[in-house]
Amino acid sequence: MHIPDGFVAPQVYLPAYLLAVGFTLLSFRKLKEAFEEGKVPYIASLSAFAFIVGSVAVPIPGGTSVHGLGVAPIALLFGPWVAYACFSIVLLLQVILLGEGGITTYPINLLAIGLVGGFSAYWFYRIFNRMAFAVFLSGFLSTLLSAIFMSILLGVHPYLFKDPSGKPLYFPYPLSLTIPAFLLPHLLVGFAEGILTHIAVKHLSKRLRHE
Amino acid sequence: MNKALFGLYLFFTVYVSSLRELNLLLLLFFVLFSVLFALKRRRLKGFFKGFLYTALFSLMLSLPYSLWSSSFDYSIMMLLRVLNLYMLTLMFISTVNLYSLLSFSKTLSFLLVISVSFTLAYRRVFENFQQALRSRSIEKPKRQELLNFLRRIMGYFFERALRDGQEVTMAMKSRGFDHD
């Protein structure tokens, strides 16, 4: 999912920063309602948990394994605002500590994974609540929606930003190529995210009720 | 000082990411490369690995387009822009103390410090768990065994996250930190 610096135009990432920072402030305020006290330690520890959830390789049929994003389990267990707050920290740490993604693409990754991924997982679960595979579906579909969001943001670049001779200045591939190129591999990632979400939510929601 | 450097970094990031002239990008590449080399070696830990990874990733994205359109200027422009941004960010991270940069907000700097320490600790434990599974398995673990492993480590980290959050909250309260 991560895209490197340099492929996104400032006209896209600067407004994205405004949106992402605004949502981050709002999510921290919402977190105060979720945890009556100890907001900071809980964001920190849940961010570390989200970091680990996103690092685990999920075995999928065919003998291979794929890394999930980890946002859907957090969104279903603690709510989409908590997931967004945690991922604002997780993605920042990935940029600073691991060099994954970039400083200009940070808000885009955050909006795609934290906002679209977290909220869609939550709402898909509410829509399919009565189905047997509601949890799996919410993880699977939210990943696909994040990928579609990201591919549209990147895929509009060649139409909007080109030099007088028509050559692209940033991301070069049009929507007709970007959407399938993002969606196909994310079918596997989504499947892994679905399994991860199913295991995490079924196993951990009982523990959370006891807390 | 840190805030001034951060302002400069933001300005140059926007400037470099909007550059399209090859000559300017190339000149900037040599300037940034020279400055990075002038910095102490210990500050550039992992520089070349990251440099190579960034260059390869950039080429992986831009080369197919260049091959298709027979325009290699695009790949060179993207490669130089991506590497310049990488070096700029590395220079910023190695020079500026991020914690003191965020010191204008006690809560924000505390959040960053505690998140980094939790994440590093959890990552180390997670790697230990993975090595433990590998060293204790004679054959390659089956899918069901891997799923069981996954369930257990998630349970462990979940409980640890909630407990750590609770413990640090109490520790903060006992030390009079009420800006939460």
Coordinates of C-alpha atoms in Angstrom, one line a residue:
Chain A
M1 CA 0.0 0.0 0.0
H2 CA 2.8 2.4 0.8
I3 CA 3.8 4.8 -2.0
P4 CA 7.2 6.6 -2.0
D5 CA 7.9 10.3 -1.8
G6 CA 8.0 12.2 -5.1
F7 CA 5.2 10.5 -7.0
V8 CA 2.4 12.6 -5.4
A9 CA 1.9 16.3 -6.3
P10 CA 2.1 19.0 -3.7
Q11 CA -1.4 20.1 -4.9
V12 CA -2.6 16.7 -3.6
Y13 CA -0.6 16.0 -0.5
L14 CA -0.8 19.5 1.0
P15 CA -4.7 19.5 1.2
A16 CA -4.4 15.9 2.3
Y17 CA -2.3 17.0 5.2
L18 CA -4.9 19.5 6.3
L19 CA -7.6 16.9 6.2
A20 CA -5.5 14.2 7.9
V21 CA -4.3 16.6 10.7
G22 CA -7.9 17.8 11.2
F23 CA -9.2 14.2 11.5
T24 CA -6.3 13.4 13.9
L25 CA -7.2 16.2 16.2
L26 CA -10.9 15.1 16.1
S27 CA -10.0 11.5 16.7
F28 CA -7.9 12.4 19.8
R29 CA -10.9 14.3 21.1
K30 CA -13.2 11.3 20.4
L31 CA -10.7 9.1 22.2
K32 CA -11.2 11.1 25.4
E33 CA -14.8 9.9 25.3
A34 CA -13.8 6.2 24.7
F35 CA -11.3 6.2 27.6
E36 CA -12.4 8.3 30.6
E37 CA -8.8 8.7 31.6
G38 CA -5.4 7.8 30.4
K39 CA -5.9 8.8 26.8
V40 CA -2.2 9.2 26.0
P41 CA -1.0 5.8 27.4
Y42 CA -3.9 4.0 25.7
I43 CA -3.2 5.5 22.3
A44 CA 0.5 4.6 22.7
S45 CA -0.1 1.0 23.8
L46 CA -2.9 0.4 21.2
S47 CA -0.7 1.9 18.5
A48 CA 2.0 -0.5 19.4
F49 CA -0.6 -3.3 19.3
A50 CA -1.8 -2.0 15.9
F51 CA 1.8 -2.0 14.7
I52 CA 2.2 -5.6 15.7
V53 CA -1.2 -6.7 14.2
G54 CA -0.1 -5.1 10.9
S55 CA 3.2 -7.0 11.1
V56 CA 1.9 -10.5 11.4
A57 CA 2.0 -12.7 8.3
V58 CA -1.3 -14.4 7.8
P59 CA -1.2 -17.9 6.2
I60 CA -3.6 -18.1 3.3
P61 CA -4.7 -21.2 1.2
G62 CA -2.0 -22.1 -1.3
G63 CA 0.9 -22.3 1.1
T64 CA 1.7 -18.6 1.1
S65 CA 1.3 -15.8 3.6
V66 CA 0.4 -12.1 3.3
H67 CA 0.6 -9.1 5.7
G68 CA -2.7 -7.6 6.7
L69 CA -3.1 -3.8 7.4
G70 CA -4.4 -4.3 10.9
V71 CA -6.8 -1.4 10.9
A72 CA -10.1 -3.4 10.7
P73 CA -9.5 -5.4 14.0
I74 CA -8.8 -2.1 15.8
A75 CA -11.8 -0.4 14.3
L76 CA -14.2 -3.3 15.2
L77 CA -12.7 -3.7 18.7
F78 CA -12.4 -0.1 19.8
G79 CA -14.3 1.9 17.1
P80 CA -13.2 3.7 14.0
W81 CA -11.9 6.9 15.7
V82 CA -9.6 4.9 18.0
A83 CA -8.3 3.1 14.9
Y84 CA -7.7 6.3 13.1
A85 CA -5.8 7.8 16.1
C86 CA -3.7 4.7 16.4
F87 CA -2.8 4.6 12.7
S88 CA -1.9 8.3 12.7
I89 CA 0.9 7.2 15.2
V90 CA 1.7 3.9 13.6
L91 CA 2.2 5.3 10.1
L92 CA 4.3 8.2 11.5
L93 CA 6.5 5.7 13.3
Q94 CA 6.8 3.6 10.1
V95 CA 8.0 6.8 8.3
I96 CA 10.5 7.8 11.1
L97 CA 11.7 4.4 12.3
L98 CA 11.5 2.1 9.3
G99 CA 11.5 4.5 6.3
E100 CA 8.3 2.9 4.9
G101 CA 6.2 5.3 2.9
G102 CA 7.3 8.9 2.9
I103 CA 6.7 12.3 4.6
T104 CA 4.7 13.6 1.6
T105 CA 2.7 10.5 1.2
Y106 CA 2.0 10.1 5.0
P107 CA -1.4 11.9 4.9
I108 CA -2.5 9.9 1.8
N109 CA -1.6 6.6 3.5
L110 CA -3.3 7.8 6.7
L111 CA -6.5 8.8 4.9
A112 CA -6.6 5.6 2.8
I113 CA -5.8 3.2 5.7
G114 CA -7.0 5.0 8.8
L115 CA -10.0 6.9 7.5
V116 CA -11.4 4.9 4.6
G117 CA -10.1 1.5 5.9
G118 CA -11.2 2.0 9.6
F119 CA -14.6 3.6 8.9
S120 CA -15.5 1.2 6.1
A121 CA -14.6 -1.8 8.3
Y122 CA -16.8 -0.5 11.0
W123 CA -19.8 0.3 8.7
F124 CA -19.5 -2.9 6.7
Y125 CA -19.7 -4.8 9.9
R126 CA -22.8 -2.9 10.9
I127 CA -24.4 -3.6 7.4
F128 CA -23.5 -7.3 7.4
N129 CA -24.0 -7.8 11.1
R130 CA -26.4 -10.7 10.8
M131 CA -24.3 -12.7 8.4
A132 CA -22.0 -15.5 9.6
F133 CA -18.9 -14.0 7.9
A134 CA -19.6 -10.3 8.8
V135 CA -16.3 -9.8 10.6
F136 CA -14.3 -11.4 7.7
L137 CA -16.2 -9.4 5.1
S138 CA -15.6 -6.1 6.9
G139 CA -11.9 -6.8 6.9
F140 CA -11.9 -8.0 3.3
L141 CA -14.0 -5.2 1.9
S142 CA -12.4 -2.4 3.8
T143 CA -9.0 -3.3 2.4
L144 CA -10.4 -3.3 -1.1
L145 CA -12.0 0.1 -0.5
S146 CA -8.7 1.5 0.8
A147 CA -7.0 0.2 -2.3
I148 CA -9.6 1.8 -4.6
F149 CA -9.3 5.1 -2.7
M150 CA -5.5 5.1 -3.1
S151 CA -5.6 4.0 -6.7
I152 CA -8.0 6.9 -7.6
L153 CA -5.9 9.4 -5.8
L154 CA -2.8 8.2 -7.7
G155 CA -4.6 7.5 -11.0
V156 CA -5.9 11.1 -11.4
H157 CA -2.3 12.4 -11.5
P158 CA -1.5 11.9 -15.2
Y159 CA -4.7 13.7 -16.1
L160 CA -4.1 16.7 -13.9
F161 CA -0.3 17.1 -13.8
K162 CA 1.6 16.9 -17.1
D163 CA 4.0 19.1 -19.0
P164 CA 3.1 21.0 -22.3
S165 CA 4.2 17.9 -24.3
G166 CA 1.8 15.7 -22.4
K167 CA 4.4 13.8 -20.3
P168 CA 3.4 13.1 -16.7
L169 CA 5.1 15.0 -13.9
Y170 CA 4.2 12.7 -11.1
F171 CA 2.5 9.3 -11.0
P172 CA 2.3 8.2 -14.6
Y173 CA -0.4 5.5 -14.9
P174 CA -4.0 6.4 -15.7
L175 CA -7.0 5.1 -13.7
S176 CA -7.7 2.3 -16.2
L177 CA -4.3 0.8 -15.2
T178 CA -4.0 1.9 -11.6
I179 CA -7.3 0.5 -10.3
P180 CA -6.8 -3.1 -11.5
A181 CA -3.1 -2.9 -10.6
F182 CA -4.0 -2.0 -7.0
L183 CA -7.1 -4.2 -6.7
L184 CA -5.7 -7.5 -7.9
P185 CA -2.9 -7.9 -5.3
H186 CA -5.2 -6.4 -2.6
L187 CA -7.6 -9.3 -3.1
L188 CA -4.9 -11.4 -1.4
V189 CA -4.1 -8.7 1.2
G190 CA -7.9 -8.3 1.8
F191 CA -8.3 -12.0 2.3
A192 CA -5.5 -12.0 4.9
E193 CA -7.0 -8.9 6.6
G194 CA -10.3 -10.7 6.7
I195 CA -8.8 -13.7 8.4
L196 CA -6.8 -11.5 10.8
T197 CA -9.9 -9.5 11.6
H198 CA -12.0 -12.6 12.2
I199 CA -9.4 -14.2 14.5
A200 CA -8.7 -10.9 16.4
V201 CA -12.4 -9.9 16.9
K202 CA -13.7 -13.3 17.8
H203 CA -10.9 -14.1 20.2
L204 CA -10.4 -10.7 21.8
S205 CA -13.9 -9.2 22.0
K206 CA -14.7 -11.7 24.8
R207 CA -11.6 -10.5 26.7
L208 CA -12.5 -6.9 26.2
R209 CA -15.9 -7.5 27.7
H210 CA -14.3 -8.9 30.8
E211 CA -12.1 -5.7 31.2
Chain B
M1 CA 16.8 26.0 16.2
N2 CA 14.9 22.8 15.7
K3 CA 11.8 24.7 14.7
A4 CA 13.7 26.7 12.1
L5 CA 15.2 23.6 10.7
F6 CA 11.8 22.0 10.5
G7 CA 10.4 25.0 8.7
L8 CA 13.3 24.8 6.2
Y9 CA 12.8 21.1 5.8
L10 CA 9.1 21.6 5.0
F11 CA 9.9 24.4 2.5
F12 CA 12.5 22.3 0.7
T13 CA 10.3 19.2 0.7
V14 CA 7.5 21.1 -1.1
Y15 CA 10.1 22.8 -3.4
V16 CA 11.9 19.5 -4.4
S17 CA 8.6 17.6 -4.9
S18 CA 7.5 20.3 -7.3
L19 CA 10.8 20.4 -9.3
R20 CA 10.8 19.1 -12.8
E21 CA 14.0 20.5 -14.4
L22 CA 16.6 17.8 -14.7
N23 CA 19.6 20.1 -14.3
L24 CA 18.3 21.6 -11.0
L25 CA 17.4 18.1 -9.7
L26 CA 20.9 16.8 -10.6
L27 CA 22.6 19.8 -9.0
L28 CA 20.5 19.4 -5.8
F29 CA 21.4 15.7 -5.8
F30 CA 25.1 16.4 -5.7
V31 CA 24.7 19.1 -3.1
L32 CA 22.6 16.9 -0.8
F33 CA 24.9 13.9 -1.3
S34 CA 27.9 16.0 -0.4
V35 CA 26.3 17.4 2.7
L36 CA 25.2 14.0 3.8
F37 CA 28.7 12.7 3.4
A38 CA 30.1 15.6 5.3
L39 CA 27.9 14.5 8.3
K40 CA 29.4 12.1 10.8
R41 CA 29.3 8.5 9.6
R42 CA 27.4 7.3 12.7
R43 CA 24.5 9.5 11.7
L44 CA 24.2 7.7 8.4
K45 CA 23.5 4.3 9.7
G46 CA 21.7 2.3 7.0
F47 CA 22.0 5.2 4.5
F48 CA 23.1 3.1 1.5
K49 CA 20.6 0.3 2.1
G50 CA 17.8 2.8 2.2
F51 CA 19.2 4.7 -0.8
L52 CA 19.3 1.5 -2.9
Y53 CA 15.9 0.4 -1.8
T54 CA 14.4 3.8 -2.6
A55 CA 16.1 4.0 -6.0
L56 CA 14.9 0.5 -6.9
F57 CA 11.4 1.2 -5.8
S58 CA 11.3 4.4 -7.8
L59 CA 12.6 2.6 -10.9
M60 CA 10.2 -0.2 -10.5
L61 CA 7.3 2.3 -10.7
S62 CA 8.7 4.6 -13.4
L63 CA 10.7 2.3 -15.7
P64 CA 7.7 0.4 -17.2
Y65 CA 6.2 3.8 -18.2
S66 CA 9.6 4.9 -19.7
L67 CA 10.0 1.7 -21.7
W68 CA 6.4 2.0 -23.0
S69 CA 6.7 5.6 -24.0
S70 CA 10.4 5.5 -24.9
S71 CA 11.0 8.5 -22.7
F72 CA 13.8 7.9 -20.2
D73 CA 13.7 11.5 -19.0
Y74 CA 10.7 10.7 -16.9
S75 CA 12.4 7.9 -15.1
I76 CA 15.5 10.0 -14.4
M77 CA 13.4 12.9 -13.2
M78 CA 11.5 10.7 -10.8
L79 CA 14.6 8.9 -9.6
L80 CA 16.4 12.2 -8.8
R81 CA 13.3 13.7 -7.2
V82 CA 12.7 10.6 -5.0
L83 CA 16.4 10.3 -4.0
N84 CA 16.6 14.0 -3.2
L85 CA 13.5 13.8 -1.0
Y86 CA 15.0 10.7 0.7
M87 CA 18.3 12.4 1.4
L88 CA 16.5 15.6 2.6
T89 CA 14.4 13.5 5.1
L90 CA 17.4 11.5 6.3
M91 CA 19.3 14.7 6.8
F92 CA 16.4 16.2 8.8
I93 CA 15.9 13.1 11.0
S94 CA 19.6 12.8 11.7
T95 CA 20.1 16.4 12.6
V96 CA 16.9 17.4 14.4
N97 CA 15.7 16.0 17.7
L98 CA 12.1 15.1 17.0
Y99 CA 11.1 15.0 20.6
S100 CA 12.3 18.5 21.4
L101 CA 10.6 19.7 18.2
L102 CA 7.3 18.5 19.6
S103 CA 8.1 20.0 23.0
F104 CA 5.6 22.8 22.4
S105 CA 2.9 20.3 23.4
K106 CA 3.7 18.2 26.5
T107 CA 1.0 15.7 25.5
L108 CA 2.3 15.3 22.0
S109 CA 5.9 14.8 22.9
F110 CA 4.9 12.3 25.6
L111 CA 2.7 10.5 23.2
L112 CA 5.6 10.1 20.7
V113 CA 8.1 9.0 23.3
I114 CA 5.8 6.4 24.9
S115 CA 4.6 5.1 21.4
V116 CA 8.2 4.6 20.2
S117 CA 9.2 2.8 23.4
F118 CA 6.1 0.5 23.3
T119 CA 6.5 -0.2 19.6
L120 CA 10.2 -1.0 19.9
A121 CA 9.5 -3.3 22.9
Y122 CA 6.6 -5.1 21.3
R123 CA 8.5 -5.5 18.0
R124 CA 11.4 -7.1 19.9
V125 CA 9.1 -9.5 21.7
F126 CA 7.2 -10.3 18.5
E127 CA 10.5 -11.2 16.8
N128 CA 11.4 -13.4 19.8
F129 CA 8.0 -15.2 19.4
Q130 CA 8.7 -15.8 15.7
Q131 CA 12.2 -17.2 16.4
A132 CA 10.8 -19.4 19.2
L133 CA 8.2 -20.9 16.8
R134 CA 10.9 -21.5 14.1
S135 CA 13.4 -23.0 16.5
R136 CA 10.8 -25.3 18.1
S137 CA 9.3 -26.6 14.8
I138 CA 11.1 -29.6 13.2
E139 CA 9.0 -29.3 10.1
K140 CA 7.4 -26.2 8.5
P141 CA 4.4 -25.4 10.7
K142 CA 1.0 -26.3 9.2
R143 CA -1.6 -23.6 8.5
Q144 CA -3.7 -24.5 11.5
E145 CA -0.6 -24.3 13.8
L146 CA 0.3 -20.9 12.3
L147 CA -3.3 -19.7 12.9
N148 CA -3.1 -20.9 16.5
F149 CA 0.2 -19.1 16.9
L150 CA -1.3 -15.9 15.5
R151 CA -4.3 -16.2 17.9
R152 CA -2.0 -16.6 20.9
I153 CA 0.4 -13.8 20.1
M154 CA -2.5 -11.4 19.4
G155 CA -4.1 -12.4 22.7
Y156 CA -0.8 -11.7 24.4
F157 CA -0.2 -8.3 22.9
F158 CA -3.8 -7.3 23.3
E159 CA -3.7 -7.9 27.0
R160 CA -0.3 -6.4 27.3
A161 CA -1.4 -3.2 25.5
L162 CA -4.4 -2.8 27.8
R163 CA -2.3 -3.5 30.9
D164 CA 0.6 -1.2 29.8
G165 CA -2.0 1.6 29.1
Q166 CA -3.4 1.1 32.6
E167 CA 0.0 1.0 34.3
V168 CA 1.4 4.0 32.6
T169 CA -1.8 6.0 33.3
M170 CA -1.5 5.2 37.0
A171 CA 2.2 6.0 36.9
M172 CA 1.5 9.4 35.2
K173 CA -1.2 10.2 37.7
S174 CA 1.0 9.4 40.7
R175 CA 3.6 11.8 39.2
G176 CA 1.1 14.6 38.9
F177 CA 0.8 14.5 35.1
D178 CA -2.8 15.6 34.4
H179 CA -2.5 17.1 31.0
D180 CA -3.9 14.0 29.4

